[in-house]
Coordinates of C-alpha atoms in Angstrom, one line a residue:
X1326 CA 23.8 0.7 13.3
X1327 CA 21.6 1.8 16.1
X1328 CA 22.9 2.8 19.4
X1329 CA 22.3 0.6 22.2
X1330 CA 19.6 2.0 24.9
X1331 CA 20.3 2.7 28.1
X1332 CA 18.9 2.8 31.4
X1333 CA 17.5 5.8 33.3
X1334 CA 20.2 5.9 35.8
X1335 CA 22.4 5.9 33.0
X1336 CA 21.0 8.8 31.0
X1337 CA 20.6 11.1 34.2
X1338 CA 24.5 10.1 34.3
X1339 CA 25.1 11.2 30.9
X1340 CA 23.0 14.3 31.6
X1341 CA 24.5 15.5 34.4
X1342 CA 21.3 15.4 36.7
X1343 CA 20.1 13.7 39.6
X1344 CA 18.7 10.2 38.9
X1345 CA 15.4 11.1 40.8
X1346 CA 15.0 14.4 39.1
X1347 CA 15.1 12.5 35.7
X1348 CA 12.7 10.2 36.6
X1349 CA 10.3 12.9 38.2
X1350 CA 10.6 14.2 34.4
X1351 CA 10.0 11.3 32.7
X1352 CA 6.6 10.5 35.0
X1353 CA 5.6 14.3 34.3
X1354 CA 6.0 14.1 30.7
X1355 CA 4.0 10.7 31.1
X1356 CA 6.7 8.2 29.5
X1357 CA 6.4 6.4 32.8
X1358 CA 3.8 5.6 35.7
X1359 CA 4.5 4.2 38.9
X1360 CA 2.3 1.5 40.8
X1361 CA 3.1 0.1 43.6
X1362 CA 6.8 -0.4 44.0
X1363 CA 7.2 -0.5 40.0
X1364 CA 7.8 2.0 37.4
X1365 CA 5.7 1.2 34.5
X1366 CA 6.1 2.1 30.8
X1367 CA 3.3 4.0 29.0
X1368 CA 2.4 3.8 25.6
X1369 CA 4.0 7.0 25.3
X1370 CA 7.1 6.1 26.8
X1371 CA 7.4 3.8 24.3
X1372 CA 6.5 6.1 21.2
X1373 CA 9.4 8.2 22.3
X1374 CA 12.1 5.0 22.3
X1375 CA 11.5 3.4 25.7
X1376 CA 11.4 0.0 26.3
X1377 CA 11.7 -3.0 28.6
X1378 CA 15.0 -5.0 28.7
X1379 CA 15.3 -8.1 31.4
X1380 CA 18.8 -8.5 33.3
X1381 CA 20.2 -11.8 34.7
X1382 CA 21.2 -9.3 37.6
X1383 CA 18.7 -6.4 38.1
X1384 CA 15.4 -8.2 36.4
X1385 CA 13.4 -6.2 34.4
X1386 CA 13.8 -2.3 33.9
X1387 CA 13.5 0.8 30.9
X1388 CA 15.9 1.5 29.1
X1389 CA 16.1 4.6 26.3
X1390 CA 17.7 6.3 23.3
X1391 CA 20.6 8.7 24.5
X1392 CA 19.2 11.6 22.6
X1393 CA 15.9 11.2 24.4
X1394 CA 13.5 14.1 23.9
X1395 CA 11.1 14.7 27.2
X1396 CA 8.4 16.7 26.2
X1397 CA 7.5 18.2 29.6
X1398 CA 5.8 21.4 27.5
X1399 CA 2.7 19.2 26.7
X1400 CA 1.6 18.5 30.0
X1401 CA 0.6 20.1 33.1
X1402 CA 1.4 17.5 35.4
X1403 CA -2.0 17.4 36.5
X1404 CA -3.9 14.2 37.2
X1405 CA -7.4 14.2 35.9
X1406 CA -10.4 12.7 37.4
X1407 CA -13.3 11.3 35.3
X1408 CA -15.0 14.1 35.6
X1409 CA -12.4 16.6 34.6
X1410 CA -11.8 14.5 31.5
X1411 CA -15.6 14.6 30.5
X1412 CA -15.3 18.4 30.7
X1413 CA -12.7 18.4 28.2
X1414 CA -14.6 15.4 26.1
X1415 CA -18.2 17.5 26.8
X1416 CA -19.4 13.8 28.7
X1417 CA -20.5 13.1 31.6
X1418 CA -18.1 11.2 33.8
X1419 CA -20.0 7.9 34.2
X1420 CA -20.2 8.2 30.3
X1421 CA -16.0 8.5 30.6
X1422 CA -15.5 5.6 32.9
X1423 CA -17.9 3.4 30.7
X1424 CA -15.6 4.1 27.4
X1425 CA -12.6 3.5 29.7
X1426 CA -14.4 0.4 31.0
X1427 CA -14.9 -0.8 27.3
X1428 CA -11.5 -0.4 26.1
X1429 CA -10.3 -2.4 28.9
X1430 CA -8.3 0.1 30.8
X1431 CA -10.4 0.1 34.1
X1432 CA -12.9 -2.5 36.1
X1433 CA -15.8 -2.3 37.9
X1434 CA -15.3 -3.6 41.2
X1435 CA -17.2 -3.9 44.4
X1436 CA -16.4 -0.2 45.8
X1437 CA -15.7 1.7 42.3
X1438 CA -13.1 1.1 39.6
X1439 CA -9.8 -0.6 39.6
X1440 CA -7.2 0.0 36.9
X1441 CA -5.9 -2.4 34.8
X1442 CA -2.6 -3.6 33.4
X1443 CA -3.6 -1.7 29.8
X1444 CA -4.7 1.1 32.0
X1445 CA -1.6 1.5 33.7
X1446 CA 0.4 2.1 30.4
X1447 CA -2.3 4.9 29.6
X1448 CA -1.3 6.8 32.8
X1449 CA -4.0 5.3 34.7
X1450 CA -3.1 5.6 38.7
X1451 CA -5.6 3.7 41.4
X1452 CA -6.7 6.0 44.2
X1453 CA -8.9 5.4 47.3
X1454 CA -11.1 7.6 49.1
X1455 CA -10.5 6.5 52.9
X1456 CA -13.5 8.7 54.0
X1457 CA -16.1 5.7 52.0
X1458 CA -13.5 3.3 50.9
X1459 CA -14.0 3.5 47.5
X1460 CA -11.6 3.0 44.5
X1461 CA -11.1 5.4 41.7
X1462 CA -8.7 6.0 38.9
X1463 CA -7.0 9.1 38.1
X1464 CA -5.4 9.9 34.9
X1465 CA -2.4 11.8 33.6
X1466 CA -3.5 14.7 31.3
X1467 CA -2.1 13.1 28.0
X1468 CA -5.3 11.0 28.4
X1469 CA -7.4 13.4 26.7
X1470 CA -5.1 13.4 23.8
X1471 CA -5.2 9.5 23.3
X1472 CA -6.0 8.1 19.8
X1473 CA -8.4 5.4 20.5
X1474 CA -10.2 7.4 23.4
X1475 CA -10.9 9.9 21.0
X1476 CA -11.8 7.4 18.4
X1477 CA -14.0 5.7 21.0
X1478 CA -15.8 9.3 22.1
X1479 CA -16.4 9.7 18.1
X1480 CA -18.0 6.6 17.5
X1481 CA -20.2 6.6 21.0
X1482 CA -21.2 10.3 19.8
X1483 CA -22.2 9.0 16.5
X1484 CA -20.1 11.1 14.7
X1485 CA -18.5 10.6 11.3
X1486 CA -15.8 7.9 12.4
X1487 CA -14.5 7.7 8.6
X1488 CA -13.5 11.2 8.4
X1489 CA -11.9 11.1 11.7
X1490 CA -9.7 8.0 11.1
X1491 CA -6.2 8.1 10.4
X1492 CA -5.5 4.4 10.2
X1493 CA -5.3 3.7 6.6
X1494 CA -3.6 0.1 6.9
X1495 CA -7.2 -0.4 8.3
X1496 CA -9.1 1.0 5.9
X1497 CA -7.1 -0.8 3.0
X1498 CA -7.6 -4.1 5.0
X1499 CA -11.5 -3.6 4.9
X1500 CA -11.4 -2.6 1.2
X1501 CA -9.5 -5.5 0.6
X1502 CA -11.5 -7.9 2.7
X1503 CA -15.3 -6.8 2.5
X1504 CA -17.4 -7.8 4.9
X1505 CA -20.3 -9.1 3.0
X1506 CA -21.8 -12.1 5.3
X1507 CA -24.5 -11.4 7.7
X1508 CA -24.8 -12.6 11.1
X1509 CA -28.4 -12.9 13.0
X1510 CA -27.6 -10.1 14.6
X1511 CA -27.1 -7.8 11.8
X1512 CA -23.0 -7.6 12.0
X1513 CA -21.6 -8.0 8.7
X1514 CA -18.1 -10.3 9.1
X1515 CA -15.8 -11.7 6.2
X1516 CA -15.8 -15.4 6.5
X1517 CA -18.2 -18.2 7.2
X1518 CA -16.1 -19.1 10.3
X1519 CA -16.7 -15.4 11.8
X1520 CA -20.4 -15.9 11.1
X1521 CA -20.6 -18.8 12.8
X1522 CA -18.7 -17.8 15.7
X1523 CA -20.9 -14.3 15.9
X1524 CA -24.1 -16.4 15.4
X1525 CA -22.8 -18.7 18.4
X1526 CA -22.0 -15.9 20.5
X1527 CA -25.5 -13.9 19.9
X1528 CA -27.6 -16.9 20.5
X1529 CA -25.6 -17.9 23.5
X1530 CA -26.1 -14.6 24.7
X1531 CA -22.5 -13.2 24.8
X1532 CA -22.2 -9.5 23.9
X1533 CA -19.6 -9.1 21.6
X1534 CA -18.3 -6.3 19.0
X1535 CA -16.9 -7.3 16.0
X1536 CA -13.6 -5.9 14.3
X1537 CA -12.7 -4.0 17.4
X1538 CA -9.6 -1.9 17.2
X1539 CA -7.2 -2.8 20.3
X1540 CA -6.8 0.2 22.5
X1541 CA -2.9 1.0 21.6
X1542 CA -1.4 3.2 19.3
X1543 CA -1.1 0.5 16.7
X1544 CA -3.5 -0.1 14.2
X1545 CA -4.6 -3.8 15.0
X1546 CA -8.1 -5.1 14.7
X1547 CA -9.4 -8.0 16.7
X1548 CA -12.1 -10.0 15.7
X1549 CA -14.2 -10.2 18.7
X1550 CA -14.3 -8.2 22.0
X1551 CA -16.1 -9.4 24.8
X1552 CA -16.7 -7.0 27.2
X1553 CA -17.8 -8.5 30.0
X1554 CA -15.2 -10.7 30.2
X1555 CA -12.9 -8.2 28.7
X1556 CA -11.0 -10.8 26.6
X1557 CA -10.4 -10.7 22.7
X1558 CA -11.2 -13.5 20.2
X1559 CA -9.4 -14.2 17.4
X1560 CA -10.6 -16.5 14.8
X1561 CA -7.3 -18.0 12.9
X1562 CA -9.3 -19.5 9.7
X1563 CA -8.2 -20.4 6.3
X1564 CA -11.9 -19.8 4.3
X1565 CA -11.0 -16.0 3.6
X1566 CA -7.8 -14.0 3.7
X1567 CA -5.7 -16.9 5.6
X1568 CA -3.5 -15.4 8.3
X1569 CA 0.2 -16.5 7.7
X1570 CA 1.9 -18.0 10.7
X1571 CA 4.7 -15.2 10.8
X1572 CA 1.6 -12.6 10.6
X1573 CA -0.2 -15.0 13.8
X1574 CA 3.5 -15.0 15.4
X1575 CA 3.5 -11.0 15.4
X1576 CA 0.1 -10.6 16.5
X1577 CA 0.1 -12.8 19.3
X1578 CA 3.2 -10.8 20.5
X1579 CA 1.3 -7.8 20.4
X1580 CA -1.7 -9.1 22.8
X1581 CA 1.0 -10.7 25.0
X1582 CA 3.0 -7.4 25.2
X1583 CA 0.0 -5.0 26.3
X1584 CA -1.4 -8.2 28.7
X1585 CA -4.8 -8.7 26.4
X1586 CA -6.4 -11.8 27.2
X1587 CA -6.9 -13.5 23.7
X1588 CA -9.2 -17.0 23.0
X1589 CA -8.3 -18.1 20.0
X1590 CA -10.0 -20.4 17.9
X1591 CA -9.0 -22.5 14.5
X1592 CA -10.5 -23.5 11.3
X1593 CA -11.0 -27.2 12.8
X1594 CA -13.0 -25.8 16.0
X1595 CA -15.5 -24.4 14.0
X1596 CA -17.8 -27.1 14.0
X1597 CA -17.2 -28.0 17.5
X1598 CA -17.8 -24.6 18.6
X1599 CA -20.3 -26.1 21.8
X1600 CA -17.8 -28.2 23.0
X1601 CA -15.0 -25.6 23.0
X1602 CA -16.1 -22.1 23.4
X1603 CA -18.0 -22.4 27.0
X1604 CA -14.9 -23.4 28.6
X1605 CA -12.6 -20.8 26.9
X1606 CA -15.4 -18.4 28.3
X1607 CA -15.7 -19.8 31.7
X1608 CA -11.6 -18.5 32.0
X1609 CA -12.8 -15.0 31.6
X1610 CA -15.8 -15.2 33.8
X1611 CA -18.4 -15.4 31.1
X1612 CA -21.2 -17.8 30.9
X1613 CA -22.8 -19.3 28.1
X1614 CA -26.4 -20.1 28.0

């Protein structure tokens, strides 16, 4: 039976260290991130066993395994700018920000870049240049080892993505459900329902990606990603490889956990896309022609 996880303060007491020092070590290792007055659990922290719990008296806080390994050897503690990340990835800062934006970790605002809730879980920290009032984001140095960012760089540079892929489950899924339906914009999709959604998006001027990996460690594909609204679109169709309700619930939970906006389309809505999609898109600031 797995041991119950304990709070950071309890862990500090167990290890006979000051709670403040332990919080500092966790932040240095990239397991937690500070935003405003709250601690945010990062994806790296989740990998090492951290998780949120909700308490009736104390609200939400993070708990850890008693035998938590805090790996500070893998980090310098340095916060990296887009320019510094680009130097390591051999990309210009502008392109780094574009890729981070495509992943949904930052968003363009009137005066620079703003970190998103998902970006916070990847070590992004909001900054402000008081001289010119420009917003920008600095990143925990673990970002340069991030699996999804590295994958995006590989795909952007046109390198052999399959040779770099480690997601066997996704490869297996793609082999089992072959994308054989060609859409108007040249995508190959797996079902008639997806084809009709893809064609609708294309004809209505909505930029979209198909079969997009969610920007998380888990190997989860979304049917469509609409970058202008930073929103994912999932088709729960029954015309090819129907998704069981239990699996739907699990997939929805992943979107909710990471605060990824999600539009859902069901089989009975496929014949009514002109009616149902415009309002769903408007909720995320996307206008269809």
